[in-house]
mmCIF file of C-alpha atoms in Angstrom:
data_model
loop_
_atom_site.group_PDB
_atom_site.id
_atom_site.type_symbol
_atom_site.label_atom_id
_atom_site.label_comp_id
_atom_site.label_asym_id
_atom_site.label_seq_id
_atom_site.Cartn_x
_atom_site.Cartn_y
_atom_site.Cartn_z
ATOM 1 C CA UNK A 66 -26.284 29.382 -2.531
ATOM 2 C CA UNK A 67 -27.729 25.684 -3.796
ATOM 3 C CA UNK A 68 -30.855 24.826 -1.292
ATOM 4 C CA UNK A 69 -31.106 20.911 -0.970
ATOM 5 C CA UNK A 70 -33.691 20.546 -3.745
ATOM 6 C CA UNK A 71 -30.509 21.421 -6.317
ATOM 7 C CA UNK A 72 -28.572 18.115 -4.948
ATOM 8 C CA UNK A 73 -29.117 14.935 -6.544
ATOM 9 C CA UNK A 74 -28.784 13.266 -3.121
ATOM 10 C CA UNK A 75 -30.414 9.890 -5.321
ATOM 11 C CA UNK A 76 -27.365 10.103 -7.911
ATOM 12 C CA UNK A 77 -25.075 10.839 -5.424
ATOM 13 C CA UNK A 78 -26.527 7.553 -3.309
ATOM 14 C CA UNK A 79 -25.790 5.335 -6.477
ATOM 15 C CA UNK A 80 -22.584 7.029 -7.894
ATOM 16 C CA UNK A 81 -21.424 5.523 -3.802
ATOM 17 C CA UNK A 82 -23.007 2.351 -4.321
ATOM 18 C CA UNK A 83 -21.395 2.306 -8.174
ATOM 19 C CA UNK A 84 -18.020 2.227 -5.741
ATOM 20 C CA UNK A 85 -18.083 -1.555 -5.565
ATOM 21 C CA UNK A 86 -19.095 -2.403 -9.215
ATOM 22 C CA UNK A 87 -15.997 0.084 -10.303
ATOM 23 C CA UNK A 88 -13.522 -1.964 -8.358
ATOM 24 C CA UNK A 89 -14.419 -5.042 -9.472
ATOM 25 C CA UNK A 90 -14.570 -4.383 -12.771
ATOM 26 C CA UNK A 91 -11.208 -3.007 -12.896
ATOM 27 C CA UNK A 92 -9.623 -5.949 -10.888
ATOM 28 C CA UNK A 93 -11.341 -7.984 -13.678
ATOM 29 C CA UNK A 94 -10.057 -6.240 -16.691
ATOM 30 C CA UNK A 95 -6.504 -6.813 -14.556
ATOM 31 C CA UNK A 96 -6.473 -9.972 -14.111
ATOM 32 C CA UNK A 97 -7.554 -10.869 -17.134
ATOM 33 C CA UNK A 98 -4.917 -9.246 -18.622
ATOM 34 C CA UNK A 99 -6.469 -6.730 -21.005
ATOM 35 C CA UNK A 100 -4.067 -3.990 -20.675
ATOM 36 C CA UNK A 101 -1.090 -5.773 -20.305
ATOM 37 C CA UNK A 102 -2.269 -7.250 -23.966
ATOM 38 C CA UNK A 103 -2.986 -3.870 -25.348
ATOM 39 C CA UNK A 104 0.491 -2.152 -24.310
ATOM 40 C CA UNK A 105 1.603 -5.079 -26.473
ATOM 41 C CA UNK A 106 0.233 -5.020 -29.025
ATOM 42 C CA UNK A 107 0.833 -2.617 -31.890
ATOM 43 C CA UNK A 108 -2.654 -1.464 -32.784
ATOM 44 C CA UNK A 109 -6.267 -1.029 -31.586
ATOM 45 C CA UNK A 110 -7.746 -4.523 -30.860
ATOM 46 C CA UNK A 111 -11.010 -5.218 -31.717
ATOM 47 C CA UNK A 112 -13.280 -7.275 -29.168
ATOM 48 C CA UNK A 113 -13.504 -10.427 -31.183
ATOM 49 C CA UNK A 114 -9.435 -10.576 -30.956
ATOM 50 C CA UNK A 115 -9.020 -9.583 -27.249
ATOM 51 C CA UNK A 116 -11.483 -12.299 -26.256
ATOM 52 C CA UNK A 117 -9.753 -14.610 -28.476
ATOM 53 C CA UNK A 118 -6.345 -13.998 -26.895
ATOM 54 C CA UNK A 119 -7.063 -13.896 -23.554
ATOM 55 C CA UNK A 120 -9.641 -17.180 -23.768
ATOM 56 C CA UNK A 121 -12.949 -15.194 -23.092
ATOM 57 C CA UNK A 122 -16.424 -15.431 -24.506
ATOM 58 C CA UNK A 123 -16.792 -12.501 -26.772
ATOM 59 C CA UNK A 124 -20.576 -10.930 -25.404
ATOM 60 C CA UNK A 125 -18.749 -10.887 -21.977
ATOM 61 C CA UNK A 126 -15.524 -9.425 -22.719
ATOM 62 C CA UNK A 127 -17.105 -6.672 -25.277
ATOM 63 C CA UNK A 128 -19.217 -5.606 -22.394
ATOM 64 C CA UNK A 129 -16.002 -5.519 -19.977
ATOM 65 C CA UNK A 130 -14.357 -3.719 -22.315
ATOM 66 C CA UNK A 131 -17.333 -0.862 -22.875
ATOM 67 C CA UNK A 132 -17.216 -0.524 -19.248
ATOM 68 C CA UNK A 133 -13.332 0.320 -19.197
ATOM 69 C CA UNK A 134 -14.291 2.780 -21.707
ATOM 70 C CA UNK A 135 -17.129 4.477 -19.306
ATOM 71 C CA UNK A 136 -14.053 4.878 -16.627
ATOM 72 C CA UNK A 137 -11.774 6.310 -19.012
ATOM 73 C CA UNK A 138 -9.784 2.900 -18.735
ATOM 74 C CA UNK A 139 -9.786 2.171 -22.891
ATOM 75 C CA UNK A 140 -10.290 4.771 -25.218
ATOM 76 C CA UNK A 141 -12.671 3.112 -28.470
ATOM 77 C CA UNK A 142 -12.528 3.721 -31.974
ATOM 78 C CA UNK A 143 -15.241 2.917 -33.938
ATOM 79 C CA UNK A 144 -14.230 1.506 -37.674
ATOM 80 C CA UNK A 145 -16.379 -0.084 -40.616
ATOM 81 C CA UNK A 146 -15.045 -3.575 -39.040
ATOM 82 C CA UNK A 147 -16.444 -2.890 -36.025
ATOM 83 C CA UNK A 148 -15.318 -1.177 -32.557
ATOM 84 C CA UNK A 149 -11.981 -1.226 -31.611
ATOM 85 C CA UNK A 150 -10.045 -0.970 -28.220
ATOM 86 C CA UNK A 151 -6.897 0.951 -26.645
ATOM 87 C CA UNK A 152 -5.391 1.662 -23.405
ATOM 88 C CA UNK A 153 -5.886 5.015 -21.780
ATOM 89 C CA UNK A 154 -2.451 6.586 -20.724
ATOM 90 C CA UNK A 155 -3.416 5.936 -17.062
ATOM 91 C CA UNK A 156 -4.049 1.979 -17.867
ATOM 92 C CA UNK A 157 -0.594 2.080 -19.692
ATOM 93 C CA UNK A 158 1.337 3.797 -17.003
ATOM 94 C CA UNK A 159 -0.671 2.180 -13.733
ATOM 95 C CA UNK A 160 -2.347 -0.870 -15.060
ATOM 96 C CA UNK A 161 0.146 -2.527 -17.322
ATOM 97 C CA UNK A 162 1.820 -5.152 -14.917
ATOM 98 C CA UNK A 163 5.039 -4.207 -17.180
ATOM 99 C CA UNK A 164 4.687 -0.750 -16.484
ATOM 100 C CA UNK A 165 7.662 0.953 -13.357
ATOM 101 C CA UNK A 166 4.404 2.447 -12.238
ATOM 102 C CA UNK A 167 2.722 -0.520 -12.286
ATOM 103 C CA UNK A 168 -0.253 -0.756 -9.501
ATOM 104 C CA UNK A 169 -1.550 -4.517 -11.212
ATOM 105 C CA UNK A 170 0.025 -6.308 -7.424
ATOM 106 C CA UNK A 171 -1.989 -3.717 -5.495
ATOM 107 C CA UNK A 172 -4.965 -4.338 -7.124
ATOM 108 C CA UNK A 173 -4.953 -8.049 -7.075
ATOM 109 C CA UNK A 174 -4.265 -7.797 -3.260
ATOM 110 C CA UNK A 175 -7.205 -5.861 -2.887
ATOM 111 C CA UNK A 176 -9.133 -7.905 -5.294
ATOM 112 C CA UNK A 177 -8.320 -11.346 -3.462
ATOM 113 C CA UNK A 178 -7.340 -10.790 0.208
ATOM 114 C CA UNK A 179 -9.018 -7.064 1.483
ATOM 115 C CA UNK A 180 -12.115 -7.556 -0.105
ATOM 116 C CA UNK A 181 -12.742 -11.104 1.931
ATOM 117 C CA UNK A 182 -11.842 -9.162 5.203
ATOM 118 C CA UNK A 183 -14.360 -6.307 4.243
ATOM 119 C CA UNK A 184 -16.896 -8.248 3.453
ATOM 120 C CA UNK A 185 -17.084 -8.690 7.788
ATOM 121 C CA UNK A 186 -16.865 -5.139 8.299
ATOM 122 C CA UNK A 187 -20.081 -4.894 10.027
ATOM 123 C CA UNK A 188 -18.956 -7.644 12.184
ATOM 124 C CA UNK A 189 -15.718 -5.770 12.620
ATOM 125 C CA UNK A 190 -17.136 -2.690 13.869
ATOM 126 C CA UNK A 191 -19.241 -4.214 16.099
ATOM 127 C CA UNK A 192 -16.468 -6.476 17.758
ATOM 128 C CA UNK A 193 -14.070 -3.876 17.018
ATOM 129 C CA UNK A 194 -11.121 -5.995 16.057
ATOM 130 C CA UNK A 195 -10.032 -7.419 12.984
ATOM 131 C CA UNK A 196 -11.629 -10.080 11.018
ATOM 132 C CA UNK A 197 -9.399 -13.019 9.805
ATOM 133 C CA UNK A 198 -10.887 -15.724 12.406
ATOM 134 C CA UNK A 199 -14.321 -15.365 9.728
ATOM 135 C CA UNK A 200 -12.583 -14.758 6.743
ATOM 136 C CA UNK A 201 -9.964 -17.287 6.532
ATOM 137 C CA UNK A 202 -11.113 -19.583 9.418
ATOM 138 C CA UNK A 203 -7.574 -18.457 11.182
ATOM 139 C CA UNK A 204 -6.948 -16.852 14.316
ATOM 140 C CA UNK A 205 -6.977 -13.273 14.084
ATOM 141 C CA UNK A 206 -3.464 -12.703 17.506
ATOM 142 C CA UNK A 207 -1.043 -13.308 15.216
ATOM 143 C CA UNK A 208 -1.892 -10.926 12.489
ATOM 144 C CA UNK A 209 1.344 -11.666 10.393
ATOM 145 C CA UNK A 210 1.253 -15.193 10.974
ATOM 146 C CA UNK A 211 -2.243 -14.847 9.328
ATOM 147 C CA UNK A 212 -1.095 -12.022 6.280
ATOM 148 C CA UNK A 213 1.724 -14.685 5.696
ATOM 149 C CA UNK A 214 -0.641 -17.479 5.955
ATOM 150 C CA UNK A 215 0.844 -19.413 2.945
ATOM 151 C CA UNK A 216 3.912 -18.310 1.001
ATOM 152 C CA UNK A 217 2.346 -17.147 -1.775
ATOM 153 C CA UNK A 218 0.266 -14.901 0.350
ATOM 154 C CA UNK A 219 2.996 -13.854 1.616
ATOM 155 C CA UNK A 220 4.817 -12.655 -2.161
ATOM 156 C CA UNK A 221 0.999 -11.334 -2.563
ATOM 157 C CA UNK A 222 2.017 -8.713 0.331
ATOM 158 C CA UNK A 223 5.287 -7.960 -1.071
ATOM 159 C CA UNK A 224 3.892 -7.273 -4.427
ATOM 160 C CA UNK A 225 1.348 -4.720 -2.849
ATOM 161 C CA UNK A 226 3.789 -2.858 -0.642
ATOM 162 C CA UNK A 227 6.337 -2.141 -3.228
ATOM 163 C CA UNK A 228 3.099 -0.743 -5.805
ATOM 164 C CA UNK A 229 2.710 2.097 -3.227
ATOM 165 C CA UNK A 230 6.738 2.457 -3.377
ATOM 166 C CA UNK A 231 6.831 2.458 -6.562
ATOM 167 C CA UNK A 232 4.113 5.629 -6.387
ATOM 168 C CA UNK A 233 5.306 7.677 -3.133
ATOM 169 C CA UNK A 234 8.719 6.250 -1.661
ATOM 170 C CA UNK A 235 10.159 8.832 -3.714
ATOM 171 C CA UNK A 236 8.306 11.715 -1.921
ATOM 172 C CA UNK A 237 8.437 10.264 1.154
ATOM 173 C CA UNK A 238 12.194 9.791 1.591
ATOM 174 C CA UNK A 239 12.753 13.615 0.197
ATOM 175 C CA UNK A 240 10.167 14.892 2.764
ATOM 176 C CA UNK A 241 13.318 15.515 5.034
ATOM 177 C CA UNK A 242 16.753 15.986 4.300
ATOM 178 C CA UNK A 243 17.909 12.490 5.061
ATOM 179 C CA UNK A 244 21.840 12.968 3.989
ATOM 180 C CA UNK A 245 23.188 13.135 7.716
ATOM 181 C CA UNK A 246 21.720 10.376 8.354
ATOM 182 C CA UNK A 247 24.043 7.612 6.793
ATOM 183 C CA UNK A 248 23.108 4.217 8.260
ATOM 184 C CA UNK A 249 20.006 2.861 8.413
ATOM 185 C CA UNK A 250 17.771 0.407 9.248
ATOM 186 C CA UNK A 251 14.131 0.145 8.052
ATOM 187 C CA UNK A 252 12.285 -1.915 10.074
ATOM 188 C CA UNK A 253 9.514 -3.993 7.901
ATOM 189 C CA UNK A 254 11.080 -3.087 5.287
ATOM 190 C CA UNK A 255 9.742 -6.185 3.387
ATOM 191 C CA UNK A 256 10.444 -6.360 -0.461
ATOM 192 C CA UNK A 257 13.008 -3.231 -0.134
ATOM 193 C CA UNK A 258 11.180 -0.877 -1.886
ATOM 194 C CA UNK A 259 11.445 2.065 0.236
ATOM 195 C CA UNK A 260 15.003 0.963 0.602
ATOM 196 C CA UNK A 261 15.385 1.173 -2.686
ATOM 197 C CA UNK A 262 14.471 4.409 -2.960
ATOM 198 C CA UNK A 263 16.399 5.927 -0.244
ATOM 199 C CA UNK A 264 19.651 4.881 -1.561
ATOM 200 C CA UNK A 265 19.116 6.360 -4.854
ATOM 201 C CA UNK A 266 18.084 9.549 -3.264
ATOM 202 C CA UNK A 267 21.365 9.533 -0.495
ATOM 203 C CA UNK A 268 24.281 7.789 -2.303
ATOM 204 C CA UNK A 269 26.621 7.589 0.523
ATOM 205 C CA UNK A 270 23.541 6.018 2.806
ATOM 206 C CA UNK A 271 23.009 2.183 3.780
ATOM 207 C CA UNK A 272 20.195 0.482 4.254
ATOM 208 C CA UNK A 273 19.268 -2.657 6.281
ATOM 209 C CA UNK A 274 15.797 -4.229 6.012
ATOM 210 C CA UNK A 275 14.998 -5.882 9.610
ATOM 211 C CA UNK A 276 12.047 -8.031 8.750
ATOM 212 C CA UNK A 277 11.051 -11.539 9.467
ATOM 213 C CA UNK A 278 13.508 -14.845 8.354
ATOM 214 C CA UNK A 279 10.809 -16.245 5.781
ATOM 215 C CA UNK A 280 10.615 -12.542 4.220
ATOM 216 C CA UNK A 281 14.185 -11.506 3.987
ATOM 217 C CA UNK A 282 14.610 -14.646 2.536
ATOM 218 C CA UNK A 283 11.887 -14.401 -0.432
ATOM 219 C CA UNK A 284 13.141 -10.325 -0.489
ATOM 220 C CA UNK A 285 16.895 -11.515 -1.163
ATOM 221 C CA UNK A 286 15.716 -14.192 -3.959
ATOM 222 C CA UNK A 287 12.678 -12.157 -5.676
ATOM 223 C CA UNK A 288 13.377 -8.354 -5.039
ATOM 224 C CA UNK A 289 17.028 -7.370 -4.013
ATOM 225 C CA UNK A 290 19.174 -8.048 -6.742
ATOM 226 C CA UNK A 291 22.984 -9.587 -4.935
ATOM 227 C CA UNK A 292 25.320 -6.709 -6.678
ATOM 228 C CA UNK A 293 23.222 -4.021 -4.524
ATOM 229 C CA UNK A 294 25.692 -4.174 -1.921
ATOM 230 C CA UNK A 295 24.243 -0.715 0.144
ATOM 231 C CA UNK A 296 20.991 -2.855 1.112
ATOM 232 C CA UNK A 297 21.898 -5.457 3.643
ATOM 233 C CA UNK A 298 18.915 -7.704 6.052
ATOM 234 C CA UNK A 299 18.389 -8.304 9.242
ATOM 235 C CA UNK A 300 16.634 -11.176 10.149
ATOM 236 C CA UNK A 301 14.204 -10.833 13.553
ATOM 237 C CA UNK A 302 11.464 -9.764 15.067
ATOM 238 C CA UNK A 303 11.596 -6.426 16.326
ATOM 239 C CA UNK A 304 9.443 -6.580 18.910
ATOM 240 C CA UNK A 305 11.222 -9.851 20.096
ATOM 241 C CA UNK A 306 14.956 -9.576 19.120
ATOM 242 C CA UNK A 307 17.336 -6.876 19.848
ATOM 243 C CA UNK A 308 17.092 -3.607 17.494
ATOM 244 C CA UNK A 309 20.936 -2.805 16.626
ATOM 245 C CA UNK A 310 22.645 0.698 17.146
ATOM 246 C CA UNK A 311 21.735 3.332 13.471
ATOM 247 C CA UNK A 312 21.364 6.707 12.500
ATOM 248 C CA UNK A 313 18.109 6.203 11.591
ATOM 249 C CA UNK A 314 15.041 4.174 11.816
ATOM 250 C CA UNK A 315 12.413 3.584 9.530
ATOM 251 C CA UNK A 316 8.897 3.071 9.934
ATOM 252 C CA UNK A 317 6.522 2.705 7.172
ATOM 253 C CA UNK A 318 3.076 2.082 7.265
ATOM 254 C CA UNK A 319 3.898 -0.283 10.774
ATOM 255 C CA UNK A 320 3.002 2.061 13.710
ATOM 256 C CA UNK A 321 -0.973 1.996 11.747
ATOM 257 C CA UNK A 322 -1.146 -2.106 12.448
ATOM 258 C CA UNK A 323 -1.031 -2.032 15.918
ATOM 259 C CA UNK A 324 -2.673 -0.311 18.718
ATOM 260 C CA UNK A 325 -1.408 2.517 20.709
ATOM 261 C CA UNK A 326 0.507 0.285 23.383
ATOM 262 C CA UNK A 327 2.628 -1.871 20.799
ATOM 263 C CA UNK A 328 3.307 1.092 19.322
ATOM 264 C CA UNK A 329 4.691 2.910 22.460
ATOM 265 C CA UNK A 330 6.892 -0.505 23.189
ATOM 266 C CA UNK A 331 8.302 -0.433 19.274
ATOM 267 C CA UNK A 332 8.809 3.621 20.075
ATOM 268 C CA UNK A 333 10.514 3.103 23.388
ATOM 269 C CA UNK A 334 13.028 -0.106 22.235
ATOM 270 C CA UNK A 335 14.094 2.410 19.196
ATOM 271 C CA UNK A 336 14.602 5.167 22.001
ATOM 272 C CA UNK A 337 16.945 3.514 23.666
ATOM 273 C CA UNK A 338 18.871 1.384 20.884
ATOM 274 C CA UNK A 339 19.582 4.572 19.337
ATOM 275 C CA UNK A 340 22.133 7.742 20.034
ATOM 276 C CA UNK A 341 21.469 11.311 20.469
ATOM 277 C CA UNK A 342 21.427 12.520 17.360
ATOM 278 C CA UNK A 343 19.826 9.753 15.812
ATOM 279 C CA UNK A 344 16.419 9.954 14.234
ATOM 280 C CA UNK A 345 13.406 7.618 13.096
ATOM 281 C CA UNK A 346 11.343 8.399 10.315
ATOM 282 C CA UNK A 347 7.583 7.339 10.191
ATOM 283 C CA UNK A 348 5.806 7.044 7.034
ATOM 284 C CA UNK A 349 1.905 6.777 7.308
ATOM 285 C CA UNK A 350 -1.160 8.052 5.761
ATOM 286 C CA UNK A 351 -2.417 11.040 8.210
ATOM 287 C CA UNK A 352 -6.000 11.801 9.445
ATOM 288 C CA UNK A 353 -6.861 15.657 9.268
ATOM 289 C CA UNK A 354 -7.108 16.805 12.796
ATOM 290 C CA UNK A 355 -10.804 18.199 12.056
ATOM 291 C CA UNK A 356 -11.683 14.679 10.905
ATOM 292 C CA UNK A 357 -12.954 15.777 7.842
ATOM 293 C CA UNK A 358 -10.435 13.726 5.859
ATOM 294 C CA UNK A 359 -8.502 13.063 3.729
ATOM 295 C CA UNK A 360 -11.053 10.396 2.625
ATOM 296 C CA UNK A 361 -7.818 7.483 1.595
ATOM 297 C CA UNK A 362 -6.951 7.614 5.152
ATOM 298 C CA UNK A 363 -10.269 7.149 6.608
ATOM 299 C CA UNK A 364 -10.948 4.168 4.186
ATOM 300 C CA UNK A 365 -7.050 2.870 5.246
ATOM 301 C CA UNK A 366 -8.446 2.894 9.075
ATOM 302 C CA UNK A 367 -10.925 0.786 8.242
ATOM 303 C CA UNK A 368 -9.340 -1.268 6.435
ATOM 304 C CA UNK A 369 -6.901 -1.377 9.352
ATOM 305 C CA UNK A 370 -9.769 -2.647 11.527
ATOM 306 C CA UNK A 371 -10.768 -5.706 8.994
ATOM 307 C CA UNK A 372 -7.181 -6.235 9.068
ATOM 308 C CA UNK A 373 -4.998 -5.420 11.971
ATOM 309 C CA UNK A 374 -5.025 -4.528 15.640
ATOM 310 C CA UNK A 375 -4.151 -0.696 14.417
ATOM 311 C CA UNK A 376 -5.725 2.302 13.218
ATOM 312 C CA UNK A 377 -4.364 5.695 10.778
ATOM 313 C CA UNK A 378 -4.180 8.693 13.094
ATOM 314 C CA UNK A 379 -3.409 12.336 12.988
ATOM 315 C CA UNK A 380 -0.350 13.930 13.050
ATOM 316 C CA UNK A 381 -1.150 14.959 16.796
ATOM 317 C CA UNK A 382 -1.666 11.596 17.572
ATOM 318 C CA UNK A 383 1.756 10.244 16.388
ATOM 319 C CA UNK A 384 3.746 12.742 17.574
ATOM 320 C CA UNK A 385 2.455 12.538 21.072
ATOM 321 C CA UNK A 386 3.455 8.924 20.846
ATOM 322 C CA UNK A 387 6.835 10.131 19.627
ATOM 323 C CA UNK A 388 6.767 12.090 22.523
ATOM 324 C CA UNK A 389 6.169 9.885 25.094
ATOM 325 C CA UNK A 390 9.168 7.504 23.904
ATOM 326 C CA UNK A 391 11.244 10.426 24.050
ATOM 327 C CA UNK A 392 11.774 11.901 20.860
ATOM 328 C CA UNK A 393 11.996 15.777 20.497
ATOM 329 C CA UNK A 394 12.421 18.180 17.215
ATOM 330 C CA UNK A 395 8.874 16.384 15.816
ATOM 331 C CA UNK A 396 8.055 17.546 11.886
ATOM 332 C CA UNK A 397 5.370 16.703 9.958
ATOM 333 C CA UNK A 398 5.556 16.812 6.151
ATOM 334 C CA UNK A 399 2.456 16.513 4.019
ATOM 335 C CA UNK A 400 3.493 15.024 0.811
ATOM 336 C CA UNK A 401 0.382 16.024 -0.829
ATOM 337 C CA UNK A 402 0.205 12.401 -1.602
ATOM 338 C CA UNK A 403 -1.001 9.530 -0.217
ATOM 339 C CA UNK A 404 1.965 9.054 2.690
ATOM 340 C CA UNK A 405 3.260 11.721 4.319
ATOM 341 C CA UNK A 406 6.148 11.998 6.949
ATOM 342 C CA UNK A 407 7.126 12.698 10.754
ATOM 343 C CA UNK A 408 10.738 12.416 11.569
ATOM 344 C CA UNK A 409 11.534 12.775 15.328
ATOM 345 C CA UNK A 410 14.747 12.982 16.970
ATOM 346 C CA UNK A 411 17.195 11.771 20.416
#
């Protein structure tokens, strides 16, 4: 067994504080729009030409670049001519904003919205609410009046929720066997997504996204092409407007915004708008019940306490909530990836 004086507790200490610099160079390389230029193109690029095409000084994107190659980002080949540059098969497949796969929206979210909101996260956990009154100079009670601030905030958001879609909706929606359940609502479903993927899965299924006017409207122009006639919207406010009769309802990643009484009154309205029979299906990141991890979620709580009046939670925790709305026949599904699944029944 390793005694203390084996661990490089000093290594360790920088490889954490090597966290930030990580991010930031990736967003960089991003939004500058180095991979998407070397899917492109048809060859290793040397420095001199990257910099060229993408209107960067040379000594700073070379040492970019050499830095993507550190986090296995680029792969470099050294010629007589010089060194040249190529994507990884991780930065084609997740990188590459023309990639399926593509995570570039997710990234730039992070890069230009989270990151202001964390940089008050001491503030945050000593006032214990979210952070948007210092980081935006707007009030932080109407915490989708703030996300949507402007609307290109607002496509921003869309962009980010459908990168995560694009990665788990799949494994998600084939947690449970979803087939008897034939229409259905998902409630934020924003940019369709999820809905997107639950249709392909269940052919003879229907989906309606119940979000907000102002995004069903940007969702029906940018994201839901007019021939898919098995997604349909739903303009509202669930907490506000009625929440029509379905089979089932969805819930992805909404139940972790908001504390544990909003959550109860969104539980309870579903309760009684639906039949026996009828299920709801949340999709959330889940806390290990020993608290011990997994370490996504317990960097998504915080992020839900910059953010949001919400919290992730263990699997305990939701389906006792589940429980006291009325639902019965609670399963939990590990996806092994970063969302997992509860369904709950009437």
């Amino acid at each position: 067994m390793s005694s203390t004086e084996d661990i490089d507790y000093p290594r360790i200490l920088f490889q954490y504080n090597n966290g930030f610099l990580v991010s930031k160079i990736m967003f960089t390389a991003c939004e500058l729009g180095v991979f998407d230029l070397l899917l492109e193109s048809e060859g290793p690029l040397s420095s001199d030409t990257i910099a060229e095409r993408l209107g960067t000084s040379v000594s700073g994107m070379e040492r970019l670049l050499d830095a993507c190659v550190g986090l296995k980002l680029l792969e470099v080949e050294m010629k007589s001519e010089g060194a040249f540059y190529r994507n990884t098969e991780l930065s084609n497949l997740y990188l590459a904003k023309s990639s399926p796969k593509s995570q570039y929206h997710r990234l730039m979210y992070y890069s230009k919205t989270v990151s202001f909101c964390f940089q008050y996260l001491t503030d945050a956990v000593r006032d214990g609410k979210n952070q948007y009154e210092r980081a935006f100079g707007m009030s932080s009670e109407d915490i989708f009046g703030t996300l949507y601030r402007s609307e290109e905030e607002m496509i921003k958001f869309m962009y980010f929720l459908n990168a995560f879609w694009n990665i788990d909706g799949r494994d998600v929606i084939a947690a449970f066997d979803l087939s008897p359940f034939t229409v259905i609502y998902d409630l934020g479903g924003c940019a369709g997504g999820l809905a997107q993927e639950c249709i392909s899965l269940y052919p003879k299924s229907t989906v309606t996204i119940y979000d907000l006017p102002k995004v069903v409207q940007v969702a029906k122009e940018r994201f839901v092409p007019p021939e898919e006639r098995r997604i349909t919207f739903h303009e509202g406010d669930f907490f506000k407007d009625p929440i029509p009769e379905a089979d089932l309802y969805i819930l992805a990643r909404i139940l972790h915004d908001w504390a544990d009484d909003k959550c109860m009154q969104l539980l309870t309205k579903i309760y009684k708008a639906c039949k026996p029979g009828c299920g709801v299906l949340l999709v959330e990141t889940l806390l290990n019940e020993d608290k011990t991890g997994p370490l996504e979620a317990q960097l998504f709580s915080l992020m839900m306490l910059v953010q949001t009046e919400g919290k992730e939670r263990t699997p305990t925790e939701y389906s006792k909530l589940l429980a006291a709305a009325g639902f019965r026949e609670i399963q939990v599904k590990k996806t092994e990836k970063l969302y997992d699944a509860i369904l709950g029944r009437k």
